[in-house]
Amino acid sequence: MPLSPHRHPLRRIAVGTIATAAAILALAGCSAAGASGDGKTEITLSMQNPDVESADPATWAIVEAFEEANPDITVTVSGEAVSEHLQKLSIAAQSDTLPDIFWVYKSTAEDMQEAGKLLDLAPVLDELGLTDAFPESTVANFSNGDVIYGVPYQGLLTGLWYNSKILSDNGLEVPVTFDDLLHVAETLSVKGITTISNGANQSSFSVWSFLVDLDRFGYEEKIDGILDGSVKYDNPDFLRLYEHIAELRDAGAFASNVSTQTYQQAVDQFTSGNAAMLDAGVWASSAIQDSAIAPDAGFWTGPQFDDGVGEQNIVMNVASAPFAVSAKVAGDEQKLEAVKKFLDFYYGDEAQQILVDNGQPPVTTYEPVVDAQAQSALKAALDASTADGVTSPQSQPDLLVSTPVANAMYDSIYGVIQNQLTPKQALELVQKALDAE
Amino acid sequence: MSAQLMDTGLEPISEIALAGAPAQLPRRRRGRTAAIVVGVAAYLVTFLIVLPILWIVLLSFQPSGNILSNPFSFDHLTFDNYVRAITSLPLLQMYGNTILIAVVSVTVGTAISFMAAFALTRMIFRRRRTQSALRFYLLAGLAVPVYILLFPVYRLDLALGIFGTYAALILPYVAVSIPFNTLLLTGFLREFPGEIEEAAIIDGAGLWRLCTSVVLPLMRPVIATILIFNVVYVFNEFPFASILINDPSMVTVSLAVSRFQGQYTVDYGGMMASATLVLLPQLVIYAIFQRHVIAGMTVGAVKG
Amino acid sequence: MIWVSSRWKILLMVAPALIVFTGFVIYPVVYSLGFSFTKFQGFGAPEWIGFDNYAALAVDPFFWQALQNTIVILVVSLAILIPASFGLALLLRRRIAGGGTLRALVFGPAIIAPILVGLIWVFILDPKIGLLNRVLGFFGAAPVQWIGGDTLTPYAVSLVFIWSSIGFAMTIFYAGLQLLPSDVMEASAIDGATGWQQLRHITVPMMRETFAIVTILMITNVFKIFELVFMLTGGGPVHRSETLVSYMYFVTFTNQQYGYGMALAVIITVLGAVVSAGYLVVSRGRKQPA
């Protein structure tokens, strides 16, 4: 039984193992000593996009301008896709390793605040004189008693973008009432054109225009009761709304592949001229502006219902998800100063104009300069939000409930759009999530 | 049953026909017809399997807008997606990090799994129950979905003071590879008769020589398979990498594609191009590896 | 073997794997098991609620839907994948010009990250923009809702899973075939056994362990399918095409019900382990009489 004596793979592996184990230790030692020694203060900013520079040019431009104005401060921007970002935040919150400033959903921020993970920004905003810079509803939205746990990241101005050429080519006008919209859907579906472009795949939250409709059926008056259990989500008013969504579905308003297309595909369907309307918000203005349909694009605040409840002429124009600041920042004087400077800059007029230049509405009361030609889409949305007589709810409906309930709300709306749930079942789904609280 | 035991070449000529070809044909003609049928079948099946990959490569040359609205028009093929992928991704750094992590974790993982598998199949335990219980203990790890591990492993890395280092990723990769490696190694060791080792022991071989000079060479095809699978795992692993890597200079290739997916924007063209850029080198590596390594490992095994 | 089997030698061989595995797999599982008895959002104080999460799962229709889908995928995948990959290993084992390249190409899908596999197949299976319906349309067939409809998604997921795993399973079978003693093969060929007889009575029985390896890997992998569903349909419409892990991901990270998600994760782990062990017991029992 001759063995090959010169080959000892396992010995090589063993040596390699020891060597690599040593290497691991060495590497661990290296990066521990990696603190910056150039005297600059570093603050970390964690966002909901992996590549902030291309996906969120507004934030990127503000950070660049800030660093130029404050050469002694470095802002380290990092990011992940929304789901990984939230995953990372929740794990980091539990381990007390939160980034200094981060984008986060309002409901998560509230939980973090209650768990003592966030810095109270009320004194900071006071000191900076920023409290009055925001619309009142914004501050109220991100407050818990006297504590302010968040500041607005960007604006949440939502509605239905429309393609006026598709409408006029089919002898249609921009609708005003729900019946007008239903008529548009009936007319267009005969021609095989999608009326409202939506995409449920990986973006079940993309039902912004229908969330506004909840406010047209008395959501604001009901929400406190819904949360304390005295009013049912499963009520006759909401049932009428969900039945209207079913009518739209039956009229062929939605894309045949609404279940498998993503929000991004829905946008693409609209910007490539294959859908008459897009359910989205002002953040889509850049994509629309860059497309061939830009000259025909308009912004509609959504249908008015003659069987609705309360004010019908409303537009959703509120603050979107907040920025929150880690409570640990307070323990580092230098860092706290840097964070203050950053917030002061972000809500100053220069940065607000940068937002506008990048297709975002300002989040302060700043009155921006908008180029009517080069930013026609953004201008359309801003004009619609400030038109005579139009008012905005205090908050988007899903931002007032817990995350599981918000998800149930999205599911309920898409469930009707995708013909998976009857209006009644859809309401029960949300009610069940509420009852589980 | 020892001499010819390992005499299995890369392309064994053993006459296993897939289905009995008509027996009445003259032997040579039957052989040639069968060979042609087999060849055609092999190429056809391979083509079907590769088709979806070709489709992606094709799409990666489409302008981003076309991918969604008009994927079947081929008038405007462009390299733009690749330019974007190469300029916006630190590909060299990503490959460097991934290769470092892969080499360390796969080497360590394979070595310690082999040691355990050897003990669990070949060594004699005072209680046999302990032996099979230990094997099942390790195998149970196969059923664990990674999402159950993320949060505790993160905290463990913090507690061990290795968070933010390569070790934070290497240790869980080693741990997760152990059940798979153990399954393959113990399975094949059990299927494999032990006579050679007994002969070696009678010749006076100790534990070290038994492992390195006798068993390891015999297990080369399996080790090669394990190495390939483990490397592929590290290249593709996403959940751990996205949670445990905090430093942008430590990103691995598995994070490349997700860089093109924003909250409200998805760059499908960039995704396709980066997918292709991550994929093709791996395919080439596998092709080289399986050809030379598996071949060398099997053919060069013990001949007596 | 008794010479080399002293207690400390055994310990030396087993300890490294046991320590790393226990530390980074078993300890985390136990840690998470604890959270499955709490109401916990990922931070703040977990609230002990006993078996409430498990009780809630029992009446959660989305959980049962996800379980049903996973079982469909398991049955369809195993029934096709095991014979197909074994056949492919036999096929590619034969002398074929360019055989090495073919093996590399067949293995190709196994190299692709699951998330990319999902992305690739969106562009094939999507009812509107997918390649498959375009091809069918070319032949005059009506479009089929492969994914995103009421019924077909789990079957489509099986198809994609089979595609992405066949090279993987084939490679293991191929390695197993390499280990077969060739003298037995030659002897039986001389005895005049036909290819089929040889396959059935010699090759397959000798490769029992290999079959067990592949089957167990595929069972446990099916129980982990997540990215495919996530990319193809996002679990929709309304959680209808969810698998166990994709639903767990939704509950844990999208809904931030960490405790409930961990209860689901524990169920998935137990199911995967029980089905694999069940397979082992059944397959052992069958061949023991020999």
Short mmCIF file of C-alpha atoms in Angstrom, two decimals, chain B residues 4-248:
data_model
loop_
_atom_site.label_atom_id
_atom_site.label_comp_id
_atom_site.label_asym_id
_atom_site.label_seq_id
_atom_site.Cartn_x
_atom_site.Cartn_y
_atom_site.Cartn_z
CA GLN B 4 -8.58 -0.17 -8.71
CA LEU B 5 -10.69 1.51 -6.13
CA MET B 6 -9.79 5.03 -7.11
CA ASP B 7 -9.16 4.33 -10.73
CA THR B 8 -11.97 6.56 -11.82
CA GLY B 9 -10.89 9.01 -14.46
CA LEU B 10 -12.54 12.32 -15.19
CA GLU B 11 -14.52 10.80 -18.04
CA PRO B 12 -15.08 7.23 -16.92
CA ILE B 13 -15.78 4.93 -19.78
CA SER B 14 -18.04 2.75 -17.71
CA GLU B 15 -20.85 1.56 -19.86
CA ILE B 16 -23.78 2.97 -18.01
CA ALA B 17 -26.22 3.70 -20.76
CA LEU B 18 -29.05 5.94 -19.81
CA ALA B 19 -31.66 3.88 -21.48
CA GLY B 20 -31.06 0.57 -23.18
CA ALA B 21 -30.32 1.28 -26.82
CA PRO B 22 -31.76 -1.27 -29.28
CA ALA B 23 -29.78 -4.43 -28.59
CA GLN B 24 -30.00 -5.89 -32.06
CA LEU B 25 -27.81 -3.22 -33.60
CA PRO B 26 -24.18 -4.16 -34.19
CA ARG B 27 -22.19 -3.19 -31.18
CA ARG B 28 -20.09 -0.48 -32.76
CA ARG B 29 -22.96 1.25 -34.52
CA ARG B 30 -24.97 1.11 -31.37
CA GLY B 31 -22.15 2.79 -29.53
CA ARG B 32 -21.79 5.55 -32.07
CA THR B 33 -25.51 6.26 -32.28
CA ALA B 34 -25.76 6.33 -28.52
CA ALA B 35 -22.82 8.70 -28.29
CA ILE B 36 -24.42 11.08 -30.74
CA VAL B 37 -27.75 10.96 -28.93
CA VAL B 38 -26.04 11.56 -25.62
CA GLY B 39 -24.00 14.43 -27.01
CA VAL B 40 -26.99 16.14 -28.55
CA ALA B 41 -29.01 15.66 -25.39
CA ALA B 42 -26.23 17.08 -23.23
CA TYR B 43 -25.85 20.15 -25.40
CA LEU B 44 -29.60 20.71 -25.61
CA VAL B 45 -30.14 20.49 -21.86
CA THR B 46 -27.17 22.75 -21.23
CA PHE B 47 -28.47 25.27 -23.70
CA LEU B 48 -31.87 25.39 -21.99
CA ILE B 49 -30.23 25.89 -18.64
CA VAL B 50 -27.97 28.64 -19.90
CA LEU B 51 -30.68 30.46 -21.84
CA PRO B 52 -31.88 32.64 -18.94
CA ILE B 53 -28.31 33.75 -18.25
CA LEU B 54 -27.88 34.73 -21.89
CA TRP B 55 -31.09 36.70 -21.64
CA ILE B 56 -29.67 38.73 -18.76
CA VAL B 57 -26.41 39.36 -20.56
CA LEU B 58 -28.41 40.57 -23.54
CA LEU B 59 -30.54 42.84 -21.36
CA SER B 60 -27.42 44.30 -19.78
CA PHE B 61 -26.67 45.97 -23.11
CA GLN B 62 -30.10 47.57 -23.32
CA PRO B 63 -30.59 51.21 -22.36
CA SER B 64 -32.23 51.32 -18.93
CA GLY B 65 -35.52 52.61 -20.30
CA ASN B 66 -35.81 49.81 -22.85
CA ILE B 67 -35.40 47.02 -20.31
CA LEU B 68 -38.85 47.58 -18.88
CA SER B 69 -40.81 48.98 -21.76
CA ASN B 70 -39.24 47.41 -24.80
CA PRO B 71 -36.86 44.55 -23.97
CA PHE B 72 -37.17 42.98 -27.40
CA SER B 73 -35.82 45.84 -29.44
CA PHE B 74 -32.16 45.47 -30.18
CA ASP B 75 -31.51 48.67 -32.12
CA HIS B 76 -29.90 50.64 -29.34
CA LEU B 77 -27.54 48.23 -27.63
CA THR B 78 -24.99 50.13 -25.58
CA PHE B 79 -22.17 49.80 -23.08
CA ASP B 80 -23.58 52.59 -20.92
CA ASN B 81 -24.73 50.25 -18.17
CA TYR B 82 -21.24 48.84 -17.87
CA VAL B 83 -19.69 52.28 -17.78
CA ARG B 84 -22.06 53.19 -14.96
CA ALA B 85 -21.44 49.96 -13.09
CA ILE B 86 -17.67 50.22 -13.37
CA THR B 87 -17.52 53.88 -12.41
CA SER B 88 -19.94 53.70 -9.50
CA LEU B 89 -18.80 50.40 -7.97
CA PRO B 90 -15.41 49.87 -6.35
CA LEU B 91 -15.20 46.52 -8.12
CA LEU B 92 -11.54 45.81 -7.45
CA GLN B 93 -11.96 46.54 -3.77
CA MET B 94 -15.14 44.43 -3.68
CA TYR B 95 -13.37 41.50 -5.29
CA GLY B 96 -10.38 41.93 -3.02
CA ASN B 97 -12.52 41.88 0.12
CA THR B 98 -14.59 38.96 -1.09
CA ILE B 99 -11.58 36.87 -2.05
CA LEU B 100 -9.90 37.54 1.28
CA ILE B 101 -13.01 36.59 3.23
CA ALA B 102 -13.68 33.59 1.01
CA VAL B 103 -10.14 32.20 1.23
CA VAL B 104 -9.97 32.48 5.00
CA SER B 105 -13.46 31.28 5.82
CA VAL B 106 -13.48 28.44 3.31
CA THR B 107 -10.05 27.18 4.34
CA VAL B 108 -10.87 27.24 8.01
CA GLY B 109 -14.40 25.89 7.50
CA THR B 110 -13.32 23.00 5.33
CA ALA B 111 -10.41 22.05 7.58
CA ILE B 112 -12.36 21.94 10.82
CA SER B 113 -15.34 20.24 9.15
CA PHE B 114 -13.06 17.58 7.74
CA MET B 115 -11.58 16.93 11.15
CA ALA B 116 -14.99 16.63 12.72
CA ALA B 117 -16.34 14.45 9.91
CA PHE B 118 -13.39 12.12 10.18
CA ALA B 119 -13.92 11.71 13.88
CA LEU B 120 -17.65 11.21 13.44
CA THR B 121 -17.32 8.46 10.86
CA ARG B 122 -13.97 6.80 11.38
CA MET B 123 -12.94 7.12 15.00
CA ILE B 124 -14.37 4.87 17.63
CA PHE B 125 -16.34 6.55 20.37
CA ARG B 126 -16.81 4.87 23.71
CA ARG B 127 -20.50 5.41 23.19
CA ARG B 128 -21.76 5.12 19.62
CA ARG B 129 -24.80 7.15 20.56
CA THR B 130 -22.62 10.16 21.29
CA GLN B 131 -21.16 9.88 17.83
CA SER B 132 -24.42 9.89 15.92
CA ALA B 133 -25.90 12.48 18.26
CA LEU B 134 -23.00 14.81 17.52
CA ARG B 135 -23.46 14.27 13.81
CA PHE B 136 -27.15 15.14 14.03
CA TYR B 137 -26.32 18.15 16.15
CA LEU B 138 -24.12 19.53 13.41
CA LEU B 139 -26.54 18.56 10.64
CA ALA B 140 -29.44 20.29 12.40
CA GLY B 141 -27.81 23.56 11.39
CA LEU B 142 -28.98 22.89 7.82
CA ALA B 143 -32.55 23.67 8.81
CA VAL B 144 -31.79 27.06 10.31
CA PRO B 145 -32.86 30.05 8.17
CA VAL B 146 -30.26 32.79 8.19
CA TYR B 147 -32.66 35.50 9.39
CA ILE B 148 -32.87 33.86 12.78
CA LEU B 149 -29.11 34.40 13.17
CA LEU B 150 -28.65 38.00 12.04
CA PHE B 151 -29.53 39.81 15.22
CA PRO B 152 -27.76 37.53 17.73
CA VAL B 153 -24.65 37.27 15.55
CA TYR B 154 -24.47 41.05 15.32
CA ARG B 155 -24.54 41.30 19.09
CA LEU B 156 -22.06 38.46 19.44
CA ASP B 157 -19.66 40.25 17.09
CA LEU B 158 -20.01 43.39 19.18
CA ALA B 159 -19.45 41.47 22.40
CA LEU B 160 -16.34 39.77 21.00
CA GLY B 161 -15.03 43.14 19.87
CA ILE B 162 -14.71 42.03 16.26
CA PHE B 163 -17.53 44.12 14.80
CA GLY B 164 -16.21 46.20 11.92
CA THR B 165 -13.46 43.70 11.09
CA TYR B 166 -13.35 40.93 8.51
CA ALA B 167 -13.59 38.42 11.33
CA ALA B 168 -17.12 39.62 12.04
CA LEU B 169 -18.14 38.10 8.73
CA ILE B 170 -15.67 35.23 8.56
CA LEU B 171 -16.76 33.54 11.79
CA PRO B 172 -20.46 33.25 10.88
CA TYR B 173 -19.51 32.12 7.38
CA VAL B 174 -17.37 29.35 8.84
CA ALA B 175 -20.12 28.37 11.26
CA VAL B 176 -22.85 28.29 8.63
CA SER B 177 -20.70 26.15 6.31
CA ILE B 178 -20.11 23.46 8.94
CA PRO B 179 -23.48 21.64 8.65
CA PHE B 180 -23.25 21.47 4.87
CA ASN B 181 -19.62 20.34 4.90
CA THR B 182 -20.37 17.76 7.57
CA LEU B 183 -23.29 16.36 5.60
CA LEU B 184 -21.20 15.89 2.48
CA LEU B 185 -18.07 14.63 4.19
CA THR B 186 -19.73 12.20 6.60
CA GLY B 187 -22.08 11.00 3.86
CA PHE B 188 -19.29 10.20 1.47
CA LEU B 189 -17.04 8.77 4.16
CA ARG B 190 -19.82 6.39 5.15
CA GLU B 191 -20.46 5.38 1.58
CA PHE B 192 -16.81 4.67 1.22
CA PRO B 193 -15.34 1.41 2.52
CA GLY B 194 -12.72 1.66 5.24
CA GLU B 195 -10.37 -1.15 4.22
CA ILE B 196 -7.62 1.10 3.01
CA GLU B 197 -7.37 2.90 6.29
CA GLU B 198 -7.27 -0.31 8.22
CA ALA B 199 -4.41 -1.43 6.03
CA ALA B 200 -2.64 1.84 6.70
CA ILE B 201 -3.10 1.44 10.42
CA ILE B 202 -1.68 -2.01 10.30
CA ASP B 203 1.26 -0.42 8.47
CA GLY B 204 1.65 1.74 11.57
CA ALA B 205 0.19 5.06 10.44
CA GLY B 206 -0.81 7.51 13.17
CA LEU B 207 -3.82 9.78 13.19
CA TRP B 208 -2.08 12.60 11.36
CA ARG B 209 -0.75 10.40 8.56
CA LEU B 210 -4.04 8.58 8.32
CA CYS B 211 -5.91 11.82 7.73
CA THR B 212 -3.48 13.58 5.48
CA SER B 213 -1.99 10.76 3.46
CA VAL B 214 -4.80 8.26 3.23
CA VAL B 215 -8.27 9.66 3.73
CA LEU B 216 -7.84 13.19 2.41
CA PRO B 217 -6.52 12.09 -0.99
CA LEU B 218 -9.42 9.67 -1.31
CA MET B 219 -11.90 12.43 -0.56
CA ARG B 220 -10.53 14.85 -3.12
CA PRO B 221 -13.57 14.96 -5.38
CA VAL B 222 -15.72 15.72 -2.36
CA ILE B 223 -13.32 18.31 -0.97
CA ALA B 224 -13.23 19.98 -4.37
CA THR B 225 -17.02 20.07 -4.44
CA ILE B 226 -17.13 21.52 -0.95
CA LEU B 227 -14.58 24.19 -1.77
CA ILE B 228 -16.55 25.26 -4.82
CA PHE B 229 -19.86 25.41 -2.96
CA ASN B 230 -18.41 27.30 -0.04
CA VAL B 231 -16.74 29.87 -2.23
CA VAL B 232 -19.99 30.36 -4.15
CA TYR B 233 -21.80 30.80 -0.85
CA VAL B 234 -19.45 33.54 0.28
CA PHE B 235 -19.65 35.31 -3.06
CA ASN B 236 -23.46 35.36 -2.92
CA GLU B 237 -24.16 35.75 0.77
CA PHE B 238 -26.26 38.86 1.26
CA PRO B 239 -28.08 39.05 4.64
CA PHE B 240 -24.98 38.84 6.85
CA ALA B 241 -22.95 41.06 4.55
CA SER B 242 -25.57 43.79 4.50
CA ILE B 243 -25.86 43.86 8.29
CA LEU B 244 -22.31 43.20 9.43
CA ILE B 245 -20.37 45.41 7.02
CA ASN B 246 -20.39 48.97 8.23
CA ASP B 247 -17.30 50.30 6.54
CA PRO B 248 -17.76 51.18 2.83
#
